[in-house]
Amino acid sequence: MDIKQKLKQVIVEDLNFEDLTAEQIGDDEVLFGEGLGLDSLDAVELVVVVKRHFGVEIKDMTEGREAFASISSLAKFIEERMGR
Amino acid sequence: MTEMPLVISGIGLAGGFGLGREALVDRMNTGGGPNGMVSVKTESGERRLPAYQVDVSEVIRFSPRGALRRMNRYAKMAVLGASLALEDAGWDTTLKRNDVGLVIASGYGASESTFDFLDSMIVDGGSCPSPTLFSNSVHSSAASHLSIVLQSGGPCLTVSQFEMSPVSGLLTARQWLLEGRVEAVLFGAVDEICPVLSYCYDRFFGADACGAIEPFTWDKQTAVMGEGAAFLLLKPAGDASKSYGCIDSIRWTRSREEAISADCNLVLGADGHTCYGRFYRRLSKRAANRTSYAPLYGSLSGGQAFDVAIAAIAAAEGHGAERITSVKYDARGSCGIISCHFGSDPR
């Protein structure tokens, strides 16, 4: 499973979106605010999810803000740091 | 302490028997018993234990889906019980009021989330604990979710004193009403089954933990895990609206049976645990009438709230006494005594 697909799956499962499937999340859909509707608590949860499932830490808030824009940007962020 | 009758205006129940008054009455008519099984991993393989489990799926009727995303089963049971009590009283299930207090009594709190959170700390070394899991792991999580869902701005408290939690919570509810801090109190007991509890039942009770509850068999362990929520909407006496009757007195004592009148109808909190058996046995010897409702809802520390609620419904259905005294012991001999009368006259 590629990173984007796994990200969508863990967002649905770990953030408890009971009425949403991974397939319904677009690669470039905005994650926070008007898009998927994630909020500040989800942001912290997402940091935990990324660390637990991909072993990648998000420590820098500026980096994190860019990474959290969409599934595509977060997947790119993870891919660049995996195995470092 | 000043006695002040509390009028029971609404009852909300979620248990192994189902949801609400009709489900309870159905189970009273057909006979109680566990409605499910839970799996326990043991050294010798997997064991299945009987349990009284709540189906929380109907909570969607009372809460926006977005709010449910961060709610655990423990909180969902609380929302179900509280909303059913408000509905039963003819109130809107969204309070939007500041003069209604919320008091939650729980023996063990959100135990599943608590142990999940502790496990995550052990596995991940504490480097990235889930904030949602943490907030759900505290005992007051159900009360906080409930106050958000009900849009309640009134005082909100969680009491956790094992078997004495309901009587302690009711003492607080009465005090708030006496002081005029609130116009009504939504009081409820909530407890849940979790894998650690199942493990403990298996380890402590072994093969005994697989039958039916025999409340009056004092020397044999017959407890069966139970979970659920029992809520009462309480108002000061004199309120003219719908009523099941009154809670006349609430006492928490160590003086045991001396404080209990022998000629009343006793609703015993005997639920198959041998650790309290000697207290109930002694009390039973001098009781004119006794009953136990534990076979309807299971063994759980908040059981006394179920006892009062079920006794009120039984009386309303013509199946139970109009005056009862509910008695619940803990293993150390503390005793919660709640005396009630039911019927149309709340005075």
Tab-separated table of C-alpha atoms in Angstrom:
chain	number	residue	atom	x	y	z
A	1	MET	CA	0.000	0.000	0.000
A	2	ASP	CA	1.427	3.403	-0.912
A	3	ILE	CA	1.850	6.189	1.634
A	4	LYS	CA	-1.125	8.222	0.413
A	5	GLN	CA	-3.478	5.271	0.672
A	6	LYS	CA	-2.194	4.303	4.098
A	7	LEU	CA	-2.503	7.901	5.298
A	8	LYS	CA	-6.130	8.039	4.214
A	9	GLN	CA	-6.810	4.771	5.942
A	10	VAL	CA	-5.222	5.765	9.257
A	11	ILE	CA	-6.982	9.149	9.204
A	12	VAL	CA	-10.343	7.395	8.817
A	13	GLU	CA	-9.554	4.766	11.469
A	14	ASP	CA	-7.484	6.623	14.061
A	15	LEU	CA	-9.456	9.856	13.886
A	16	ASN	CA	-12.731	7.871	14.025
A	17	PHE	CA	-14.455	9.059	10.866
A	18	GLU	CA	-17.274	6.517	10.972
A	19	ASP	CA	-19.129	8.034	8.007
A	20	LEU	CA	-16.104	8.434	5.741
A	21	THR	CA	-14.053	5.924	3.734
A	22	ALA	CA	-10.456	6.233	2.604
A	23	GLU	CA	-11.643	6.253	-1.009
A	24	GLN	CA	-13.696	9.393	-0.393
A	25	ILE	CA	-10.629	11.456	0.558
A	26	GLY	CA	-8.976	13.153	-2.408
A	27	ASP	CA	-5.190	13.394	-2.698
A	28	ASP	CA	-5.313	17.187	-2.827
A	29	GLU	CA	-8.314	17.769	-0.554
A	30	VAL	CA	-7.648	20.383	2.119
A	31	LEU	CA	-7.352	18.546	5.447
A	32	PHE	CA	-8.147	21.360	7.872
A	33	GLY	CA	-10.976	23.875	7.971
A	34	GLU	CA	-13.396	23.714	5.073
A	35	GLY	CA	-11.964	20.615	3.441
A	36	LEU	CA	-11.993	17.453	5.487
A	37	GLY	CA	-12.794	19.596	8.530
A	38	LEU	CA	-9.950	18.584	10.820
A	39	ASP	CA	-9.297	20.898	13.786
A	40	SER	CA	-6.449	21.748	16.160
A	41	LEU	CA	-6.905	18.624	18.295
A	42	ASP	CA	-6.806	16.530	15.104
A	43	ALA	CA	-3.509	18.235	14.234
A	44	VAL	CA	-1.956	16.935	17.450
A	45	GLU	CA	-3.550	13.539	16.840
A	46	LEU	CA	-2.133	13.530	13.301
A	47	VAL	CA	1.378	14.152	14.638
A	48	VAL	CA	0.909	11.069	16.837
A	49	VAL	CA	-0.524	9.008	13.969
A	50	VAL	CA	2.343	9.891	11.616
A	51	LYS	CA	4.929	9.010	14.274
A	52	ARG	CA	3.216	5.728	15.164
A	53	HIS	CA	2.529	4.479	11.641
A	54	PHE	CA	5.456	5.909	9.662
A	55	GLY	CA	8.103	6.546	12.312
A	56	VAL	CA	8.369	10.186	11.200
A	57	GLU	CA	8.352	13.009	13.740
A	58	ILE	CA	6.851	16.408	12.984
A	59	LYS	CA	8.621	18.813	15.309
A	60	ASP	CA	8.772	22.056	13.382
A	61	MET	CA	5.430	23.895	13.246
A	62	THR	CA	6.264	25.704	10.007
A	63	GLU	CA	7.121	22.439	8.308
A	64	GLY	CA	4.069	20.823	9.841
A	65	ARG	CA	1.734	23.523	8.554
A	66	GLU	CA	2.917	22.963	4.988
A	67	ALA	CA	2.823	19.192	5.356
A	68	PHE	CA	-0.713	19.214	6.751
A	69	ALA	CA	-2.127	21.047	3.717
A	70	SER	CA	-3.254	17.854	1.982
A	71	ILE	CA	-2.717	14.098	1.726
A	72	SER	CA	-0.271	14.678	-1.147
A	73	SER	CA	1.868	17.166	0.797
A	74	LEU	CA	1.853	15.010	3.927
A	75	ALA	CA	2.797	11.900	1.930
A	76	LYS	CA	5.659	13.838	0.322
A	77	PHE	CA	6.829	15.035	3.755
A	78	ILE	CA	6.783	11.475	5.122
A	79	GLU	CA	8.471	9.997	2.046
A	80	GLU	CA	11.339	12.464	2.284
A	81	ARG	CA	11.981	11.597	5.916
A	82	MET	CA	11.342	7.861	6.056
A	83	GLY	CA	14.469	5.830	6.634
A	84	ARG	CA	16.581	8.865	7.467
B	1	MET	CA	-27.881	16.452	57.309
B	2	THR	CA	-31.179	18.028	56.274
B	3	GLU	CA	-33.548	15.623	54.577
B	4	MET	CA	-35.210	16.929	51.455
B	5	PRO	CA	-37.333	14.724	49.208
B	6	LEU	CA	-36.238	14.589	45.588
B	7	VAL	CA	-38.888	14.100	42.939
B	8	ILE	CA	-37.960	11.641	40.178
B	9	SER	CA	-39.276	13.304	37.011
B	10	GLY	CA	-37.623	11.151	34.406
B	11	ILE	CA	-35.696	7.889	34.133
B	12	GLY	CA	-33.202	6.884	31.441
B	13	LEU	CA	-31.724	3.409	31.332
B	14	ALA	CA	-29.172	1.753	29.084
B	15	GLY	CA	-28.178	-1.782	30.009
B	16	GLY	CA	-27.897	-5.359	28.884
B	17	PHE	CA	-31.708	-5.431	28.771
B	18	GLY	CA	-31.737	-2.718	26.093
B	19	LEU	CA	-32.593	0.962	26.158
B	20	GLY	CA	-35.365	2.667	28.082
B	21	ARG	CA	-38.405	1.687	30.109
B	22	GLU	CA	-40.056	-0.604	27.537
B	23	ALA	CA	-36.950	-2.719	27.087
B	24	LEU	CA	-36.568	-3.035	30.842
B	25	VAL	CA	-40.204	-4.031	31.365
B	26	ASP	CA	-39.900	-6.616	28.559
B	27	ARG	CA	-36.893	-8.116	30.334
B	28	MET	CA	-38.695	-8.038	33.689
B	29	ASN	CA	-41.511	-10.029	32.138
B	30	THR	CA	-39.338	-12.530	30.309
B	31	GLY	CA	-36.605	-12.914	32.934
B	32	GLY	CA	-33.193	-11.353	33.208
B	33	GLY	CA	-29.857	-12.721	32.124
B	34	PRO	CA	-26.647	-11.782	30.325
B	35	ASN	CA	-27.163	-10.721	26.713
B	36	GLY	CA	-23.628	-11.295	25.419
B	37	MET	CA	-20.225	-12.854	25.844
B	38	VAL	CA	-16.773	-11.306	26.094
B	39	SER	CA	-13.489	-12.989	25.199
B	40	VAL	CA	-10.618	-13.190	27.646
B	41	LYS	CA	-7.112	-14.244	26.660
B	42	THR	CA	-5.708	-16.610	29.272
B	43	GLU	CA	-2.498	-18.595	29.495
B	44	SER	CA	-4.424	-21.696	28.490
B	45	GLY	CA	-6.178	-20.035	25.562
B	46	GLU	CA	-9.242	-17.908	25.016
B	47	ARG	CA	-12.199	-18.051	27.414
B	48	ARG	CA	-15.649	-16.660	26.881
B	49	LEU	CA	-17.464	-15.035	29.793
B	50	PRO	CA	-21.102	-13.955	29.982
B	51	ALA	CA	-21.776	-10.236	30.247
B	52	TYR	CA	-24.533	-7.642	30.223
B	53	GLN	CA	-23.483	-5.314	27.389
B	54	VAL	CA	-24.965	-2.096	26.039
B	55	ASP	CA	-25.586	-1.454	22.341
B	56	VAL	CA	-24.640	2.221	22.014
B	57	SER	CA	-25.494	2.587	18.310
B	58	GLU	CA	-28.677	4.551	19.043
B	59	VAL	CA	-26.642	7.403	20.534
B	60	ILE	CA	-26.659	8.986	17.044
B	61	ARG	CA	-30.283	9.964	17.794
B	62	PHE	CA	-29.095	12.311	20.556
B	63	SER	CA	-25.738	13.643	19.412
B	64	PRO	CA	-24.289	15.245	16.278
B	65	ARG	CA	-22.064	12.797	14.419
B	66	GLY	CA	-19.121	15.171	14.761
B	67	ALA	CA	-19.334	15.081	18.563
B	68	LEU	CA	-19.451	11.282	18.542
B	69	ARG	CA	-16.103	11.073	16.749
B	70	ARG	CA	-14.240	11.791	19.972
B	71	MET	CA	-16.584	9.989	22.337
B	72	ASN	CA	-15.770	6.581	23.805
B	73	ARG	CA	-18.341	3.914	24.759
B	74	TYR	CA	-18.372	5.099	28.371
B	75	ALA	CA	-19.439	8.598	27.329
B	76	LYS	CA	-21.889	7.258	24.748
B	77	MET	CA	-23.628	5.228	27.462
B	78	ALA	CA	-23.872	8.390	29.574
B	79	VAL	CA	-25.344	10.383	26.671
B	80	LEU	CA	-27.856	7.604	26.013
B	81	GLY	CA	-28.950	7.334	29.654
B	82	ALA	CA	-29.160	11.092	30.201
B	83	SER	CA	-31.008	11.773	26.952
B	84	LEU	CA	-33.511	8.989	27.630
B	85	ALA	CA	-34.167	10.456	31.103
B	86	LEU	CA	-34.813	13.908	29.637
B	87	GLU	CA	-37.023	12.416	26.944
B	88	ASP	CA	-38.927	10.405	29.570
B	89	ALA	CA	-39.554	13.601	31.547
B	90	GLY	CA	-40.869	15.336	28.444
B	91	TRP	CA	-37.889	17.694	28.274
B	92	ASP	CA	-35.953	18.707	25.197
B	93	THR	CA	-32.855	16.514	24.949
B	94	THR	CA	-30.802	19.616	24.313
B	95	LEU	CA	-30.919	21.417	27.636
B	96	LYS	CA	-29.441	24.806	26.722
B	97	ARG	CA	-29.815	25.755	30.409
B	98	ASN	CA	-27.539	26.897	33.207
B	99	ASP	CA	-29.781	25.875	36.097
B	100	VAL	CA	-29.622	22.100	35.704
B	101	GLY	CA	-26.788	20.285	37.465
B	102	LEU	CA	-25.097	17.169	36.101
B	103	VAL	CA	-23.848	14.575	38.569
B	104	ILE	CA	-22.231	11.407	37.249
B	105	ALA	CA	-21.414	8.530	39.590
B	106	SER	CA	-18.964	5.913	38.391
B	107	GLY	CA	-17.185	3.121	40.217
B	108	TYR	CA	-14.274	2.776	37.814
B	109	GLY	CA	-14.701	5.562	35.261
B	110	ALA	CA	-13.690	5.213	31.625
B	111	SER	CA	-11.732	2.057	32.342
B	112	GLU	CA	-11.255	0.903	28.733
B	113	SER	CA	-9.795	4.245	27.638
B	114	THR	CA	-7.770	4.480	30.847
B	115	PHE	CA	-6.031	1.166	30.229
B	116	ASP	CA	-5.680	1.827	26.476
B	117	PHE	CA	-3.946	5.088	27.303
B	118	LEU	CA	-1.653	3.433	29.843
B	119	ASP	CA	-0.848	0.700	27.306
B	120	SER	CA	0.011	3.331	24.695
B	121	MET	CA	2.380	4.988	27.155
B	122	ILE	CA	4.081	1.658	27.833
B	123	VAL	CA	4.312	0.624	24.163
B	124	ASP	CA	5.391	4.020	22.773
B	125	GLY	CA	7.475	4.995	25.790
B	126	GLY	CA	5.401	8.085	26.412
B	127	SER	CA	6.750	9.884	23.355
B	128	CYS	CA	3.468	10.409	21.534
B	129	PRO	CA	0.363	9.828	23.611
B	130	SER	CA	-2.935	10.407	21.846
B	131	PRO	CA	-4.605	13.589	23.162
B	132	THR	CA	-8.074	12.215	22.408
B	133	LEU	CA	-7.344	8.974	24.243
B	134	PHE	CA	-5.949	10.924	27.185
B	135	SER	CA	-8.965	13.210	27.471
B	136	ASN	CA	-11.274	10.186	27.267
B	137	SER	CA	-9.297	8.294	29.904
B	138	VAL	CA	-10.190	10.546	32.830
B	139	HIS	CA	-13.183	9.712	35.009
B	140	SER	CA	-14.913	13.011	34.210
B	141	SER	CA	-14.847	12.471	30.435
B	142	ALA	CA	-18.475	11.299	30.287
B	143	ALA	CA	-19.663	14.351	32.228
B	144	SER	CA	-17.758	16.696	29.948
B	145	HIS	CA	-19.041	15.066	26.740
B	146	LEU	CA	-22.532	15.098	28.217
B	147	SER	CA	-22.458	18.775	29.141
B	148	ILE	CA	-21.284	19.593	25.600
B	149	VAL	CA	-23.953	17.460	23.906
B	150	LEU	CA	-26.716	18.803	26.178
B	151	GLN	CA	-25.343	22.358	25.876
B	152	SER	CA	-25.567	22.595	29.651
B	153	GLY	CA	-23.915	25.485	31.463
B	154	GLY	CA	-24.840	24.321	34.953
B	155	PRO	CA	-22.536	22.760	37.565
B	156	CYS	CA	-21.094	19.434	36.536
B	157	LEU	CA	-19.453	16.847	38.771
B	158	THR	CA	-18.186	13.263	38.610
B	159	VAL	CA	-18.111	11.189	41.795
B	160	SER	CA	-16.101	7.983	41.952
B	161	GLN	CA	-16.297	6.034	45.196
B	162	PHE	CA	-16.761	2.477	43.972
B	163	GLU	CA	-20.042	0.969	45.246
B	164	MET	CA	-20.824	4.144	47.196
B	165	SER	CA	-20.682	6.316	44.065
B	166	PRO	CA	-24.458	6.535	43.500
B	167	VAL	CA	-25.316	7.377	47.114
B	168	SER	CA	-22.485	9.908	47.204
B	169	GLY	CA	-23.652	11.465	43.929
B	170	LEU	CA	-27.217	11.686	45.200
B	171	LEU	CA	-26.064	13.423	48.388
B	172	THR	CA	-24.379	16.022	46.176
B	173	ALA	CA	-27.465	16.378	43.981
B	174	ARG	CA	-29.649	16.950	47.042
B	175	GLN	CA	-27.208	19.509	48.425
B	176	TRP	CA	-27.216	21.492	45.173
B	177	LEU	CA	-31.017	21.557	45.199
B	178	LEU	CA	-31.111	22.514	48.905
B	179	GLU	CA	-28.737	25.397	48.292
B	180	GLY	CA	-30.810	26.568	45.323
B	181	ARG	CA	-27.784	26.322	43.067
B	182	VAL	CA	-29.905	24.534	40.466
B	183	GLU	CA	-33.563	23.958	39.631
B	184	ALA	CA	-33.036	20.298	38.755
B	185	VAL	CA	-30.264	17.721	38.698
B	186	LEU	CA	-29.618	15.141	36.020
B	187	PHE	CA	-28.027	12.372	38.060
B	188	GLY	CA	-26.686	9.147	36.614
B	189	ALA	CA	-24.434	6.191	37.258
B	190	VAL	CA	-22.228	4.907	34.445
B	191	ASP	CA	-19.845	1.970	34.364
B	192	GLU	CA	-18.399	-0.078	31.534
B	193	ILE	CA	-16.942	-3.500	30.855
B	194	CYS	CA	-13.365	-3.492	29.581
B	195	PRO	CA	-10.750	-6.170	28.766
B	196	VAL	CA	-8.986	-5.625	32.110
B	197	LEU	CA	-12.239	-6.196	34.022
B	198	SER	CA	-12.857	-9.374	31.998
B	199	TYR	CA	-9.329	-10.524	32.778
B	200	CYS	CA	-9.905	-9.861	36.500
B	201	TYR	CA	-13.181	-11.820	36.482
B	202	ASP	CA	-11.378	-14.731	34.894
B	203	ARG	CA	-8.420	-14.592	37.275
B	204	PHE	CA	-10.340	-13.956	40.495
B	205	PHE	CA	-13.483	-15.964	39.922
B	206	GLY	CA	-12.346	-18.595	37.408
B	207	ALA	CA	-15.002	-21.110	36.481
B	208	ASP	CA	-17.540	-19.438	38.782
B	209	ALA	CA	-17.735	-16.442	36.438
B	210	CYS	CA	-19.800	-18.207	33.823
B	211	GLY	CA	-23.256	-18.718	35.238
B	212	ALA	CA	-26.265	-16.649	36.152
B	213	ILE	CA	-26.336	-14.174	39.046
B	214	GLU	CA	-27.762	-15.763	42.200
B	215	PRO	CA	-28.160	-12.663	44.400
B	216	PHE	CA	-29.220	-14.542	47.524
B	217	THR	CA	-26.593	-17.280	47.358
B	218	TRP	CA	-24.194	-15.668	49.777
B	219	ASP	CA	-21.213	-18.020	49.783
B	220	LYS	CA	-20.851	-18.690	46.064
B	221	GLN	CA	-19.363	-16.265	43.556
B	222	THR	CA	-22.057	-15.780	40.911
B	223	ALA	CA	-21.348	-12.208	39.752
B	224	VAL	CA	-21.667	-11.538	36.008
B	225	MET	CA	-20.078	-8.438	34.485
B	226	GLY	CA	-22.509	-5.650	33.769
B	227	GLU	CA	-22.294	-2.203	32.221
B	228	GLY	CA	-24.659	0.617	31.494
B	229	ALA	CA	-26.105	3.929	32.527
B	230	ALA	CA	-28.990	4.697	34.875
B	231	PHE	CA	-30.131	8.339	34.967
B	232	LEU	CA	-32.706	10.159	37.045
B	233	LEU	CA	-33.962	13.684	36.449
B	234	LEU	CA	-34.445	15.044	39.970
B	235	LYS	CA	-36.355	18.089	41.165
B	236	PRO	CA	-37.255	19.497	44.567
B	237	ALA	CA	-40.508	18.283	46.118
B	238	GLY	CA	-43.567	20.291	45.210
B	239	ASP	CA	-42.981	20.274	41.489
B	240	ALA	CA	-46.306	19.531	39.870
B	241	SER	CA	-45.021	17.951	36.670
B	242	LYS	CA	-44.768	14.234	35.859
B	243	SER	CA	-43.301	12.132	38.633
B	244	TYR	CA	-42.483	8.536	39.467
B	245	GLY	CA	-42.339	9.400	43.148
B	246	CYS	CA	-39.732	10.612	45.598
B	247	ILE	CA	-36.369	9.779	47.034
B	248	ASP	CA	-37.180	10.529	50.666
B	249	SER	CA	-33.840	9.975	52.334
B	250	ILE	CA	-30.236	9.297	51.354
B	251	ARG	CA	-27.739	7.999	53.871
B	252	TRP	CA	-24.179	6.767	53.720
B	253	THR	CA	-23.382	4.957	56.923
B	254	ARG	CA	-21.122	2.420	58.529
B	255	SER	CA	-23.724	1.538	61.109
B	256	ARG	CA	-25.073	-1.090	58.706
B	257	GLU	CA	-28.429	-2.704	59.296
B	258	GLU	CA	-29.197	-0.782	62.490
B	259	ALA	CA	-30.096	2.153	60.254
B	260	ILE	CA	-32.498	0.107	58.144
B	261	SER	CA	-36.086	-0.558	59.111
B	262	ALA	CA	-36.794	-4.303	58.966
B	263	ASP	CA	-40.424	-3.926	57.949
B	264	CYS	CA	-39.746	-2.139	54.672
B	265	ASN	CA	-39.363	-3.603	51.211
B	266	LEU	CA	-35.631	-3.952	50.750
B	267	VAL	CA	-34.046	-3.696	47.321
B	268	LEU	CA	-30.673	-5.265	47.961
B	269	GLY	CA	-27.615	-4.459	45.906
B	270	ALA	CA	-26.623	-8.122	46.214
B	271	ASP	CA	-25.151	-8.948	42.811
B	272	GLY	CA	-23.366	-12.257	43.261
B	273	HIS	CA	-20.145	-10.951	44.798
B	274	THR	CA	-19.258	-12.986	47.895
B	275	CYS	CA	-17.257	-10.097	49.385
B	276	TYR	CA	-20.513	-8.330	50.316
B	277	GLY	CA	-22.493	-11.518	50.933
B	278	ARG	CA	-22.078	-11.539	54.722
B	279	PHE	CA	-23.547	-8.032	55.019
B	280	TYR	CA	-26.589	-8.825	52.892
B	281	ARG	CA	-27.088	-12.179	54.590
B	282	ARG	CA	-27.215	-10.532	58.009
B	283	LEU	CA	-29.653	-7.917	56.760
B	284	SER	CA	-31.815	-10.494	54.987
B	285	LYS	CA	-32.388	-12.434	58.200
B	286	ARG	CA	-34.456	-9.592	59.599
B	287	ALA	CA	-36.037	-8.328	56.388
B	288	ALA	CA	-39.752	-8.742	55.823
B	289	ASN	CA	-39.445	-8.443	52.050
B	290	ARG	CA	-36.373	-8.408	49.879
B	291	THR	CA	-35.597	-8.342	46.200
B	292	SER	CA	-32.579	-7.858	43.921
B	293	TYR	CA	-32.647	-6.416	40.438
B	294	ALA	CA	-29.023	-7.292	39.629
B	295	PRO	CA	-30.051	-10.277	37.442
B	296	LEU	CA	-31.613	-7.684	35.102
B	297	TYR	CA	-28.550	-5.459	34.674
B	298	GLY	CA	-25.508	-7.401	35.914
B	299	SER	CA	-22.866	-6.790	38.539
B	300	LEU	CA	-21.482	-3.259	38.519
B	301	SER	CA	-20.448	-0.787	41.150
B	302	GLY	CA	-23.004	1.840	40.126
B	303	GLY	CA	-25.786	-0.712	40.527
B	304	GLN	CA	-27.661	1.198	43.221
B	305	ALA	CA	-28.764	3.824	40.684
B	306	PHE	CA	-30.246	0.981	38.582
B	307	ASP	CA	-31.966	-0.384	41.703
B	308	VAL	CA	-33.738	2.917	42.424
B	309	ALA	CA	-34.655	3.459	38.761
B	310	ILE	CA	-35.933	-0.092	38.277
B	311	ALA	CA	-37.901	-0.013	41.544
B	312	ALA	CA	-39.591	3.206	40.378
B	313	ILE	CA	-40.473	1.695	37.011
B	314	ALA	CA	-41.624	-1.573	38.608
B	315	ALA	CA	-43.967	0.400	40.881
B	316	ALA	CA	-45.270	2.422	37.939
B	317	GLU	CA	-45.960	-0.821	36.068
B	318	GLY	CA	-47.705	-2.343	39.076
B	319	HIS	CA	-44.972	-4.957	39.569
B	320	GLY	CA	-43.220	-3.507	42.604
B	321	ALA	CA	-43.740	-1.999	46.038
B	322	GLU	CA	-44.685	1.655	46.450
B	323	ARG	CA	-42.238	2.115	49.325
B	324	ILE	CA	-38.747	0.687	49.098
B	325	THR	CA	-35.358	1.036	50.715
B	326	SER	CA	-32.395	0.399	48.453
B	327	VAL	CA	-29.307	-0.887	50.260
B	328	LYS	CA	-25.841	-1.212	48.767
B	329	TYR	CA	-22.740	-2.356	50.639
B	330	ASP	CA	-19.123	-2.130	49.679
B	331	ALA	CA	-16.524	-4.710	50.656
B	332	ARG	CA	-15.448	-2.666	53.680
B	333	GLY	CA	-18.934	-2.500	55.158
B	334	SER	CA	-19.901	1.006	54.125
B	335	CYS	CA	-23.575	1.142	53.345
B	336	GLY	CA	-25.606	3.357	51.015
B	337	ILE	CA	-29.277	3.575	52.005
B	338	ILE	CA	-31.828	5.243	49.719
B	339	SER	CA	-35.473	5.285	50.808
B	340	CYS	CA	-38.145	6.041	48.233
B	341	HIS	CA	-41.872	6.107	47.794
B	342	PHE	CA	-43.506	5.863	44.433
B	343	GLY	CA	-46.886	6.806	43.094
B	344	SER	CA	-48.605	9.880	41.770
B	345	ASP	CA	-48.249	12.043	44.925
B	346	PRO	CA	-44.679	13.358	45.061
B	347	ARG	CA	-45.040	15.020	48.474
